[in-house]
mmCIF file of C-alpha atoms in Angstrom:
data_model
loop_
_atom_site.group_PDB
_atom_site.id
_atom_site.type_symbol
_atom_site.label_atom_id
_atom_site.label_comp_id
_atom_site.label_asym_id
_atom_site.label_seq_id
_atom_site.Cartn_x
_atom_site.Cartn_y
_atom_site.Cartn_z
ATOM 1 C CA MET A 28 144.357 96.867 118.746
ATOM 2 C CA LEU A 29 142.549 99.364 116.578
ATOM 3 C CA SER A 30 143.091 102.795 116.428
ATOM 4 C CA LYS A 31 140.654 105.602 117.643
ATOM 5 C CA ALA A 32 139.650 106.368 114.364
ATOM 6 C CA ASP A 33 138.918 102.795 113.124
ATOM 7 C CA GLU A 34 137.028 102.213 116.415
ATOM 8 C CA GLU A 35 134.724 105.023 116.232
ATOM 9 C CA GLN A 36 134.063 104.346 112.592
ATOM 10 C CA LEU A 37 132.961 100.596 113.614
ATOM 11 C CA GLN A 38 130.908 102.127 116.381
ATOM 12 C CA ARG A 39 129.069 104.655 113.978
ATOM 13 C CA VAL A 40 128.218 101.916 111.561
ATOM 14 C CA CYS A 41 127.460 98.818 113.481
ATOM 15 C CA GLY A 42 124.238 98.394 115.519
ATOM 16 C CA ASN A 43 124.651 95.058 116.664
ATOM 17 C CA ASP A 44 127.303 93.474 119.132
ATOM 18 C CA GLU A 45 127.826 90.367 116.974
ATOM 19 C CA THR A 46 128.405 92.493 113.885
ATOM 20 C CA LEU A 47 130.833 94.793 115.888
ATOM 21 C CA ASN A 48 132.921 91.975 117.300
ATOM 22 C CA ALA A 49 133.292 90.359 114.220
ATOM 23 C CA ALA A 50 134.309 93.217 112.261
ATOM 24 C CA ARG A 51 137.074 94.039 114.928
ATOM 25 C CA LYS A 52 138.688 90.909 114.323
ATOM 26 C CA LEU A 53 138.700 91.310 110.391
ATOM 27 C CA VAL A 54 139.999 94.823 110.470
ATOM 28 C CA PRO A 55 143.734 94.239 111.527
ATOM 29 C CA LEU A 56 143.682 90.985 109.209
ATOM 30 C CA ALA A 57 142.634 93.208 106.309
ATOM 31 C CA LYS A 58 145.329 95.832 106.969
ATOM 32 C CA ALA A 59 147.995 93.182 107.021
ATOM 33 C CA ARG A 60 146.783 91.746 103.654
ATOM 34 C CA THR A 61 146.654 95.114 101.820
ATOM 35 C CA LYS A 62 149.813 96.703 102.710
ATOM 36 C CA GLN A 63 152.465 98.007 100.611
ATOM 37 C CA GLY A 64 154.113 95.009 98.767
ATOM 38 C CA SER A 65 151.248 92.518 99.201
ATOM 39 C CA GLY A 66 149.871 92.858 95.592
ATOM 40 C CA HIS A 67 146.544 94.267 96.844
ATOM 41 C CA TYR A 68 147.796 97.825 98.145
ATOM 42 C CA LEU A 69 145.035 100.494 98.653
ATOM 43 C CA ALA A 70 146.969 103.399 99.418
ATOM 44 C CA GLU A 71 144.895 106.242 100.527
ATOM 45 C CA LEU A 72 141.779 104.069 100.072
ATOM 46 C CA ALA A 73 142.504 102.314 103.245
ATOM 47 C CA THR A 74 140.653 104.678 105.358
ATOM 48 C CA GLY A 75 137.395 102.901 104.433
ATOM 49 C CA LEU A 76 138.556 99.472 105.607
ATOM 50 C CA PRO A 77 136.524 99.506 108.905
ATOM 51 C CA ALA A 78 133.252 100.229 107.218
ATOM 52 C CA ILE A 79 133.929 97.659 104.450
ATOM 53 C CA CYS A 80 134.578 95.021 106.963
ATOM 54 C CA ALA A 81 131.667 95.889 108.836
ATOM 55 C CA TYR A 82 129.475 95.560 105.787
ATOM 56 C CA LEU A 83 131.073 92.130 104.698
ATOM 57 C CA VAL A 84 130.646 90.744 108.211
ATOM 58 C CA ALA A 85 126.920 91.849 108.081
ATOM 59 C CA LYS A 86 126.324 90.250 104.655
ATOM 60 C CA HIS A 87 127.992 87.150 105.933
ATOM 61 C CA LEU A 88 125.783 87.068 109.147
ATOM 62 C CA ASN A 89 122.733 88.110 106.874
ATOM 63 C CA ASN A 90 121.532 90.137 109.710
ATOM 64 C CA ASN A 91 121.168 93.135 107.520
ATOM 65 C CA ASP A 92 122.925 95.144 110.087
ATOM 66 C CA VAL A 93 124.857 97.315 107.892
ATOM 67 C CA THR A 94 123.786 98.264 104.421
ATOM 68 C CA LEU A 95 125.842 99.190 101.390
ATOM 69 C CA ASP A 96 124.868 102.970 101.511
ATOM 70 C CA ASN A 97 125.803 103.234 105.107
ATOM 71 C CA ALA A 98 129.096 101.702 104.936
ATOM 72 C CA ARG A 99 129.955 103.961 101.773
ATOM 73 C CA HIS A 100 128.827 107.160 103.707
ATOM 74 C CA ALA A 101 130.882 106.067 106.749
ATOM 75 C CA SER A 102 134.117 105.292 104.685
ATOM 76 C CA CYS A 103 133.984 108.954 103.342
ATOM 77 C CA LEU A 104 134.952 107.632 99.772
ATOM 78 C CA ARG A 105 133.489 108.164 96.308
ATOM 79 C CA THR A 106 131.551 105.544 94.891
ATOM 80 C CA ASN A 107 133.912 104.159 92.342
ATOM 81 C CA ASP A 108 136.713 104.424 95.060
ATOM 82 C CA PHE A 109 134.518 102.453 97.536
ATOM 83 C CA ASN A 110 133.624 99.719 95.068
ATOM 84 C CA LYS A 111 137.215 99.230 94.024
ATOM 85 C CA ALA A 112 138.298 98.925 97.808
ATOM 86 C CA LEU A 113 135.481 96.685 98.541
ATOM 87 C CA ARG A 114 136.309 94.216 95.732
ATOM 88 C CA THR A 115 139.800 93.992 97.034
ATOM 89 C CA VAL A 116 139.007 93.400 100.718
ATOM 90 C CA ALA A 117 136.326 90.973 99.622
ATOM 91 C CA GLY A 118 139.171 89.047 97.733
ATOM 92 C CA VAL A 119 141.836 89.022 100.452
ATOM 93 C CA LEU A 120 139.209 87.806 103.001
ATOM 94 C CA GLU A 121 137.454 85.388 101.058
ATOM 95 C CA SER A 122 138.724 82.447 103.017
ATOM 96 C CA GLU A 123 137.483 83.822 106.505
ATOM 97 C CA LEU A 124 134.181 84.801 104.998
ATOM 98 C CA SER A 125 133.504 81.578 102.995
ATOM 99 C CA ILE A 126 133.288 79.600 106.263
ATOM 100 C CA LYS A 127 129.427 79.183 107.052
ATOM 101 C CA LYS A 128 127.591 78.894 110.384
ATOM 102 C CA GLY A 129 126.433 75.426 110.828
ATOM 103 C CA ARG A 130 122.630 76.195 111.034
ATOM 104 C CA LYS A 131 120.037 74.883 108.820
ATOM 105 C CA GLU A 132 118.060 77.361 106.544
ATOM 106 C CA VAL A 133 115.008 78.560 108.262
ATOM 107 C CA THR A 134 111.632 78.126 106.212
ATOM 108 C CA TYR A 135 108.147 78.533 107.001
ATOM 109 C CA ASN A 136 107.203 74.900 105.984
ATOM 110 C CA MET A 137 109.982 73.462 107.607
ATOM 111 C CA LEU A 138 108.635 75.398 111.159
ATOM 112 C CA HIS A 139 105.087 74.393 110.449
ATOM 113 C CA GLU A 140 106.091 70.643 110.289
ATOM 114 C CA LYS A 141 108.316 70.856 113.257
ATOM 115 C CA TYR A 142 105.770 72.600 115.759
ATOM 116 C CA ASN A 143 102.723 70.936 114.600
ATOM 117 C CA VAL A 144 100.579 74.042 113.764
ATOM 118 C CA GLY A 145 96.768 72.986 113.522
ATOM 119 C CA LEU A 146 95.840 75.564 110.910
ATOM 120 C CA PRO A 147 96.625 74.299 107.315
ATOM 121 C CA PHE A 148 99.821 75.610 105.809
ATOM 122 C CA ALA A 149 98.134 77.195 102.634
ATOM 123 C CA SER A 150 96.302 79.536 104.793
ATOM 124 C CA PHE A 151 98.945 79.957 107.352
ATOM 125 C CA SER A 152 101.578 80.810 104.967
ATOM 126 C CA GLY A 153 99.470 83.570 103.488
ATOM 127 C CA PHE A 154 99.228 85.366 106.939
ATOM 128 C CA LEU A 155 102.957 84.813 107.537
ATOM 129 C CA ARG A 156 103.734 86.611 104.014
ATOM 130 C CA GLN A 157 101.388 89.560 105.027
ATOM 131 C CA ALA A 158 103.236 89.946 108.344
ATOM 132 C CA GLU A 159 106.674 89.890 106.640
ATOM 133 C CA HIS A 160 105.658 92.605 104.404
ATOM 134 C CA ALA A 161 104.376 94.716 107.190
ATOM 135 C CA VAL A 162 107.512 94.457 109.216
ATOM 136 C CA VAL A 163 109.676 95.815 106.254
ATOM 137 C CA GLN A 164 107.147 98.591 105.828
ATOM 138 C CA LEU A 165 107.358 99.357 109.351
ATOM 139 C CA ASP A 166 111.137 99.214 109.681
ATOM 140 C CA ALA A 167 113.254 99.470 106.560
ATOM 141 C CA ARG A 168 116.225 97.830 108.173
ATOM 142 C CA HIS A 169 114.695 94.383 108.115
ATOM 143 C CA LYS A 170 114.839 92.204 104.791
ATOM 144 C CA ILE A 171 112.340 90.002 103.458
ATOM 145 C CA GLY A 172 113.540 86.275 103.583
ATOM 146 C CA SER A 173 116.044 86.861 106.556
ATOM 147 C CA PRO A 174 116.259 83.763 108.764
ATOM 148 C CA ASP A 175 115.801 85.953 111.779
ATOM 149 C CA ILE A 176 112.632 87.658 110.482
ATOM 150 C CA ARG A 177 111.078 84.472 109.405
ATOM 151 C CA ALA A 178 111.588 82.841 112.703
ATOM 152 C CA ALA A 179 110.255 85.756 114.580
ATOM 153 C CA ILE A 180 107.088 86.269 112.470
ATOM 154 C CA PHE A 181 106.433 82.408 112.962
ATOM 155 C CA PHE A 182 106.740 82.575 116.612
ATOM 156 C CA TRP A 183 104.386 85.507 116.889
ATOM 157 C CA ALA A 184 101.819 84.013 114.719
ATOM 158 C CA SER A 185 102.044 80.530 116.527
ATOM 159 C CA SER A 186 101.765 82.476 119.780
ATOM 160 C CA THR A 187 98.749 84.137 118.601
ATOM 161 C CA ILE A 188 96.621 81.153 117.573
ATOM 162 C CA ASN A 189 97.965 79.177 120.959
ATOM 163 C CA VAL A 190 99.955 76.269 119.331
ATOM 164 C CA LYS A 191 100.365 73.662 121.747
ATOM 165 C CA ASP A 192 103.886 72.658 120.489
ATOM 166 C CA ILE A 193 105.432 76.268 120.580
ATOM 167 C CA PRO A 194 108.021 76.402 123.498
ATOM 168 C CA THR A 195 109.231 79.881 125.073
ATOM 169 C CA LEU A 196 111.343 82.359 123.243
ATOM 170 C CA ASP A 197 114.768 81.442 124.634
ATOM 171 C CA GLU A 198 113.835 77.685 123.724
ATOM 172 C CA PHE A 199 112.537 78.597 120.472
ATOM 173 C CA ALA A 200 115.681 80.528 119.474
ATOM 174 C CA GLN A 201 117.966 77.957 121.028
ATOM 175 C CA ASP A 202 116.324 74.994 118.974
ATOM 176 C CA ASN A 203 116.878 76.940 115.810
ATOM 177 C CA SER A 204 120.673 78.210 116.543
ATOM 178 C CA MET A 205 119.441 81.718 116.939
ATOM 179 C CA LEU A 206 119.641 84.627 119.630
ATOM 180 C CA SER A 207 116.648 85.913 121.504
ATOM 181 C CA LYS A 208 117.428 89.202 121.693
ATOM 182 C CA ARG A 209 117.489 89.464 117.801
ATOM 183 C CA LEU A 210 113.961 87.973 117.573
ATOM 184 C CA ALA A 211 112.405 89.981 120.476
ATOM 185 C CA PRO A 212 112.459 93.509 118.738
ATOM 186 C CA THR A 213 110.500 92.009 115.648
ATOM 187 C CA ILE A 214 107.985 90.141 117.635
ATOM 188 C CA LYS A 215 107.311 93.348 119.896
ATOM 189 C CA LEU A 216 106.963 95.349 116.590
ATOM 190 C CA LEU A 217 104.146 93.060 115.322
ATOM 191 C CA ALA A 218 102.535 92.751 118.663
ATOM 192 C CA GLU A 219 102.159 96.508 118.621
ATOM 193 C CA LYS A 220 101.423 97.382 115.117
ATOM 194 C CA CYS A 221 99.702 94.445 113.612
ATOM 195 C CA ASN A 222 96.342 94.257 115.506
ATOM 196 C CA THR A 223 94.119 93.620 112.412
ATOM 197 C CA LEU A 224 96.340 90.922 111.079
ATOM 198 C CA LYS A 225 96.234 89.346 114.507
ATOM 199 C CA SER A 226 92.414 89.368 114.554
ATOM 200 C CA LYS A 227 92.096 87.876 110.945
ATOM 201 C CA LEU A 228 94.688 84.871 112.207
ATOM 202 C CA VAL A 229 92.522 84.313 115.153
ATOM 203 C CA GLU A 230 89.301 84.348 113.382
ATOM 204 C CA ALA A 231 90.888 81.696 110.586
ATOM 205 C CA ALA A 232 92.137 79.526 113.602
ATOM 206 C CA LYS A 233 88.507 79.331 115.027
ATOM 207 C CA ASN A 234 86.830 78.403 111.597
ATOM 208 C CA SER A 235 89.538 75.685 110.962
ATOM 209 C CA SER A 236 88.938 74.132 114.418
ATOM 210 C CA ARG A 237 85.111 74.049 114.179
ATOM 211 C CA PRO A 238 83.678 70.808 112.909
ATOM 212 C CA SER A 239 81.530 70.599 109.841
ATOM 213 C CA SER A 240 78.212 69.376 110.291
ATOM 214 C CA PRO A 241 77.642 65.806 109.126
ATOM 215 C CA THR A 242 74.089 66.336 107.878
ATOM 216 C CA LYS A 243 75.168 69.278 105.237
ATOM 217 C CA SER A 244 78.163 67.054 103.809
ATOM 218 C CA LEU A 245 75.602 64.228 103.265
ATOM 219 C CA LEU A 246 73.282 66.498 101.475
ATOM 220 C CA GLN A 247 76.023 68.077 99.294
ATOM 221 C CA ALA A 248 77.195 64.658 98.459
ATOM 222 C CA SER A 249 73.870 63.304 97.504
ATOM 223 C CA SER A 250 73.314 63.226 93.678
ATOM 224 C CA PRO A 251 70.456 65.279 92.225
ATOM 225 C CA ARG A 252 66.947 63.521 91.272
ATOM 226 C CA THR A 253 66.940 62.305 87.625
ATOM 227 C CA PRO A 254 64.320 64.462 85.762
ATOM 228 C CA ARG A 255 61.304 62.699 84.651
ATOM 229 C CA ARG A 256 61.441 61.475 80.918
ATOM 230 C CA SER A 257 57.890 62.525 80.194
ATOM 231 C CA PRO A 258 56.233 65.158 82.416
ATOM 232 C CA THR A 259 52.788 64.845 80.821
ATOM 233 C CA LYS A 260 52.777 61.285 81.664
ATOM 234 C CA PRO A 261 51.121 60.214 85.132
ATOM 235 C CA PHE A 262 53.369 58.564 87.695
ATOM 236 C CA ARG A 263 52.954 54.662 88.240
ATOM 237 C CA GLU A 264 50.896 53.430 90.913
ATOM 238 C CA LEU A 265 50.985 50.567 93.003
ATOM 239 C CA PRO A 266 48.014 48.068 92.214
ATOM 240 C CA THR A 267 45.411 47.768 94.693
ATOM 241 C CA ARG A 268 42.220 45.376 94.776
ATOM 242 C CA GLU A 269 40.072 47.702 92.874
ATOM 243 C CA SER A 270 42.640 48.408 90.171
ATOM 244 C CA VAL A 271 43.168 44.676 89.643
ATOM 245 C CA LYS A 272 39.178 44.087 89.191
ATOM 246 C CA LYS A 273 39.020 47.044 86.538
ATOM 247 C CA GLN A 274 42.019 45.565 84.842
ATOM 248 C CA ARG A 275 40.462 42.194 84.640
ATOM 249 C CA GLN A 276 36.937 43.326 83.351
ATOM 250 C CA ALA A 277 38.628 45.596 80.818
ATOM 251 C CA GLN A 278 40.721 42.507 79.625
ATOM 252 C CA THR A 279 37.573 40.351 79.060
ATOM 253 C CA ILE A 280 35.614 43.047 77.402
ATOM 254 C CA GLN A 281 38.590 44.143 74.893
ATOM 255 C CA PRO A 282 38.673 41.200 72.704
ATOM 256 C CA GLU A 283 34.877 41.497 71.781
ATOM 257 C CA THR A 284 35.019 45.381 71.171
ATOM 258 C CA GLU A 285 38.454 45.989 69.939
ATOM 259 C CA PRO A 286 39.021 44.986 66.184
ATOM 260 C CA LEU A 287 41.621 43.048 64.769
ATOM 261 C CA LYS A 288 45.099 44.735 64.943
ATOM 262 C CA THR A 289 47.372 44.361 62.147
ATOM 263 C CA LYS A 290 51.126 43.962 61.941
ATOM 264 C CA GLY A 291 51.834 47.666 62.018
ATOM 265 C CA ASP A 292 49.558 48.338 64.877
ATOM 266 C CA ALA A 293 51.187 45.653 66.961
ATOM 267 C CA VAL A 294 54.682 47.213 66.345
ATOM 268 C CA ILE A 295 53.317 50.662 67.268
ATOM 269 C CA SER A 296 51.543 49.265 70.733
ATOM 270 C CA ASP A 297 54.921 47.616 71.714
ATOM 271 C CA ALA A 298 56.647 50.760 71.189
ATOM 272 C CA GLU A 299 54.349 52.664 73.319
ATOM 273 C CA MET A 300 54.186 50.114 76.033
ATOM 274 C CA ALA A 301 58.132 49.696 76.261
ATOM 275 C CA SER A 302 59.729 50.845 79.272
ATOM 276 C CA PRO A 303 61.384 54.436 79.056
ATOM 277 C CA GLU A 304 65.078 54.281 78.330
ATOM 278 C CA THR A 305 67.436 55.888 80.729
ATOM 279 C CA PRO A 306 68.950 59.382 79.683
ATOM 280 C CA THR A 307 72.401 57.666 79.559
ATOM 281 C CA LYS A 308 71.602 55.285 76.942
ATOM 282 C CA LYS A 309 71.586 56.095 73.283
ATOM 283 C CA ARG A 310 69.691 54.467 70.749
ATOM 284 C CA LYS A 311 71.577 52.469 68.074
ATOM 285 C CA LEU A 312 71.043 53.916 64.693
ATOM 286 C CA ASP A 313 71.094 51.779 61.544
ATOM 287 C CA THR A 314 74.178 53.201 59.770
ATOM 288 C CA SER A 315 73.758 50.848 56.720
ATOM 289 C CA SER A 316 73.089 52.874 53.651
ATOM 290 C CA PRO A 317 70.448 51.600 51.095
ATOM 291 C CA THR A 318 72.233 49.771 48.255
ATOM 292 C CA SER A 319 72.039 52.006 44.973
ATOM 293 C CA LEU A 320 70.422 50.757 42.040
ATOM 294 C CA SER A 321 73.509 51.194 39.781
ATOM 295 C CA LYS A 322 75.321 48.287 41.992
ATOM 296 C CA LYS A 323 72.494 45.883 41.627
ATOM 297 C CA ARG A 324 73.382 43.172 38.748
ATOM 298 C CA MET A 325 70.837 42.772 35.905
ATOM 299 C CA GLN A 326 68.757 39.667 36.383
ATOM 300 C CA PHE A 327 68.517 39.201 32.374
ATOM 301 C CA PRO A 328 70.919 39.782 29.533
ATOM 302 C CA PRO A 329 70.404 42.914 27.517
ATOM 303 C CA VAL A 330 67.734 42.400 24.520
ATOM 304 C CA THR A 331 70.399 43.788 21.520
ATOM 305 C CA PRO A 332 73.247 41.484 20.915
ATOM 306 C CA VAL A 333 76.648 42.842 21.283
ATOM 307 C CA ALA A 334 78.107 43.693 17.731
ATOM 308 C CA SER A 335 81.877 43.918 16.950
ATOM 309 C CA HIS A 336 81.072 47.237 15.224
ATOM 310 C CA ILE A 337 79.394 48.988 18.268
ATOM 311 C CA THR A 338 81.839 50.801 20.597
ATOM 312 C CA HIS A 339 80.487 51.330 24.261
ATOM 313 C CA LEU A 340 81.207 54.345 25.952
ATOM 314 C CA ALA A 341 83.516 53.673 29.053
ATOM 315 C CA SER A 342 82.667 55.237 32.323
ATOM 316 C CA PRO A 343 84.889 58.356 33.087
ATOM 317 C CA THR A 344 85.952 57.048 36.501
ATOM 318 C CA LYS A 345 87.186 53.872 35.038
ATOM 319 C CA THR A 346 89.242 55.390 32.139
ATOM 320 C CA LYS A 347 92.996 54.467 32.201
ATOM 321 C CA ILE A 348 95.683 56.803 30.941
ATOM 322 C CA ASN A 349 98.502 54.707 29.222
ATOM 323 C CA PRO A 350 101.711 55.710 30.804
ATOM 324 C CA THR A 351 103.512 55.674 27.279
ATOM 325 C CA PRO A 352 101.265 56.285 24.040
ATOM 326 C CA ALA A 353 101.661 53.614 21.363
ATOM 327 C CA VAL A 354 103.829 54.746 18.408
ATOM 328 C CA PRO A 355 102.813 53.529 15.008
ATOM 329 C CA SER A 356 105.336 51.618 12.996
ATOM 330 C CA PRO A 357 106.761 53.522 9.796
ATOM 331 C CA LEU A 358 104.977 50.936 7.480
ATOM 332 C CA ARG A 359 101.743 51.401 9.316
ATOM 333 C CA ARG A 360 102.032 55.178 8.744
ATOM 334 C CA SER A 361 102.782 54.662 5.163
ATOM 335 C CA ALA A 362 100.043 52.363 4.532
ATOM 336 C CA ARG A 363 97.397 54.816 6.281
ATOM 337 C CA PHE A 364 98.716 57.555 4.099
ATOM 338 C CA VAL A 365 98.397 55.282 0.825
ATOM 339 C CA LEU A 366 94.837 54.055 1.735
ATOM 340 C CA GLN A 367 93.819 57.622 2.700
ATOM 341 C CA GLN A 368 94.779 58.891 -0.804
ATOM 342 C CA GLU A 369 92.794 55.968 -2.415
ATOM 343 C CA ALA A 370 89.817 56.853 -0.527
ATOM 344 C CA ASP A 371 90.112 60.470 -1.615
ATOM 345 C CA ALA A 372 90.439 59.514 -5.103
ATOM 346 C CA SER A 373 87.260 57.175 -4.919
ATOM 347 C CA MET A 374 85.242 59.673 -3.686
ATOM 348 C CA GLU A 375 85.774 62.139 -6.679
ATOM 349 C CA VAL A 376 83.077 60.782 -8.895
ATOM 350 C CA ASP A 377 80.814 62.469 -11.453
ATOM 351 C CA ASP A 378 77.326 63.507 -10.218
ATOM 352 C CA ASP A 379 75.735 60.970 -13.026
ATOM 353 C CA GLU A 380 77.163 58.041 -11.466
ATOM 354 C CA GLU A 381 75.390 56.157 -8.777
ATOM 355 C CA ASP A 382 76.255 56.961 -5.121
ATOM 356 C CA VAL A 383 77.940 53.876 -3.569
ATOM 357 C CA PRO A 384 78.381 54.249 0.008
ATOM 358 C CA VAL A 385 81.998 53.126 1.009
ATOM 359 C CA ASP A 386 82.820 52.767 4.694
ATOM 360 C CA VAL A 387 86.374 54.186 4.567
ATOM 361 C CA ASN A 388 86.892 53.590 8.129
ATOM 362 C CA ARG A 389 86.277 49.951 8.040
ATOM 363 C CA ILE A 390 88.708 49.526 4.933
ATOM 364 C CA LEU A 391 91.324 51.527 6.898
ATOM 365 C CA GLU A 392 90.986 49.660 9.940
ATOM 366 C CA PHE A 393 90.942 46.218 8.114
ATOM 367 C CA ASP A 394 94.119 46.949 6.207
ATOM 368 C CA LEU A 395 95.738 48.793 8.821
ATOM 369 C CA ALA A 396 95.500 45.828 10.962
ATOM 370 C CA LYS A 397 96.639 43.468 8.120
ATOM 371 C CA VAL A 398 99.787 45.709 7.570
ATOM 372 C CA GLY A 399 100.418 46.384 11.132
ATOM 373 C CA ASN A 400 100.565 42.666 12.002
ATOM 374 C CA GLU A 401 103.150 42.016 9.249
ATOM 375 C CA ALA A 402 105.109 44.957 10.377
ATOM 376 C CA ASP A 403 105.162 43.856 14.067
ATOM 377 C CA GLU A 404 105.961 40.286 13.175
ATOM 378 C CA ASP A 405 109.100 41.650 11.353
ATOM 379 C CA LEU A 406 110.330 44.087 13.904
ATOM 380 C CA ARG A 407 109.632 41.810 17.037
ATOM 381 C CA GLY A 408 113.073 40.048 17.072
ATOM 382 C CA GLU A 409 114.835 43.485 16.457
ATOM 383 C CA ARG A 410 113.114 46.177 18.329
ATOM 384 C CA LEU A 411 113.238 45.850 22.170
ATOM 385 C CA VAL A 412 110.337 47.093 24.129
ATOM 386 C CA THR A 413 111.080 49.725 26.399
ATOM 387 C CA ARG A 414 109.532 49.564 29.822
ATOM 388 C CA ARG A 415 109.649 51.833 32.660
ATOM 389 C CA PHE A 416 111.070 50.554 35.980
ATOM 390 C CA ARG A 417 111.069 52.060 39.283
ATOM 391 C CA PRO A 418 114.299 53.529 40.540
ATOM 392 C CA VAL A 419 114.454 51.045 43.406
ATOM 393 C CA TYR A 420 114.850 48.247 40.725
ATOM 394 C CA GLN A 421 117.484 49.734 38.767
ATOM 395 C CA ASP A 422 120.042 47.980 40.271
ATOM 396 C CA TYR A 423 118.511 44.574 39.819
ATOM 397 C CA ARG A 424 117.929 45.357 36.074
ATOM 398 C CA GLN A 425 121.567 46.288 35.604
ATOM 399 C CA TRP A 426 122.731 43.131 37.364
ATOM 400 C CA PHE A 427 120.665 40.767 35.006
ATOM 401 C CA THR A 428 120.673 42.471 31.764
ATOM 402 C CA ARG A 429 122.890 41.205 28.812
ATOM 403 C CA ASP A 430 124.378 42.899 25.922
ATOM 404 C CA ALA A 431 122.133 42.935 22.854
ATOM 405 C CA ARG A 432 125.030 41.811 20.581
ATOM 406 C CA VAL A 433 125.688 38.847 22.923
ATOM 407 C CA VAL A 434 121.974 37.868 22.600
ATOM 408 C CA ARG A 435 122.023 38.180 18.731
ATOM 409 C CA ILE A 436 125.323 36.079 18.668
ATOM 410 C CA TRP A 437 123.570 33.472 20.634
ATOM 411 C CA LYS A 438 120.764 33.272 18.698
ATOM 412 C CA GLU A 439 122.882 32.731 15.355
ATOM 413 C CA ALA A 440 124.768 29.723 17.206
ATOM 414 C CA ASN A 441 121.378 28.105 18.194
ATOM 415 C CA ASP A 442 120.192 28.481 14.483
ATOM 416 C CA VAL A 443 123.463 26.822 13.233
ATOM 417 C CA GLN A 444 122.943 24.117 15.640
#
């Protein structure tokens, strides 16, 4: 049994019989689990147990009957003390409050499909949301998203537009595992205060049930006429007897009076008489570019023969840069130096002597080529040509390479044989 103070505190906080009865069962259980020696002793904070139990029951039932502020004021505790006691009581009563009622979650979409509302859900849900906000503004105790509020709003809206499958209030509450006495106040509040929303809902139901005109839909679906390609050109007319006679007379007179047409005129007349193209077709353009004169081959060889002393300038786009510049041999460099000295000495002559043209470059090229060939033949067997390999072939090169000394010994052995 509860004490008189606990009963008065519950009566002062709870406004619903369901919340009051459930809180009466939880208060003795909470006192037994928070007594001294249980590990959850509340001491002087135990005076707020009835209000805390009522708040936990209302939160578990999701009926928004007892708010947090109302429970804190009824407990006569400070905010920090009330929060501490609330955490302790919620922990000891977790097993009792974790058992949920066996009813499904109530949603507008589920109710719309269940009772076959004729109005489309997209527009019907908008009116339901407006009614939900209106109920919360009219009465602050209601909470948006509560199952009872949703069920009451749906029943009021369905009754307003005269849904055929909607049952009575008692049957509707029983089908959705609810109490009709908890839905009735919300329905009464909507019927008294939301007349504007009710008229909008009725008007939307009338517009949705009104059949659309078939001729209007056909006119909207028909495609627009294609505009004329040439507005100045007259429409083509059907042939008649008179028009056929005129056409035959014109054909007989035309060969005598008309001059001969050239090939270009025939092409133009064919183009004029061609049927106009549709707007969707696109004319294929000739994308082939005319061949440039530079790419054409010469039909005859050049007049001047190719001489060995004439050097042709290569195109700048076709020049190739050698990866490694050719390094002349020491013999080539010494020979170039000696020949250059001889050429300089031969040019130091008296003014009285006859000027003899000496082609120094020609002599240098001839002698250097001769000396260079001899030097290359001597050093061909000794100096290995260095080549540049890509890094990916480095393993291949190292695997198949041989020592230079082994190559020399093998060569000497072959010479002896």
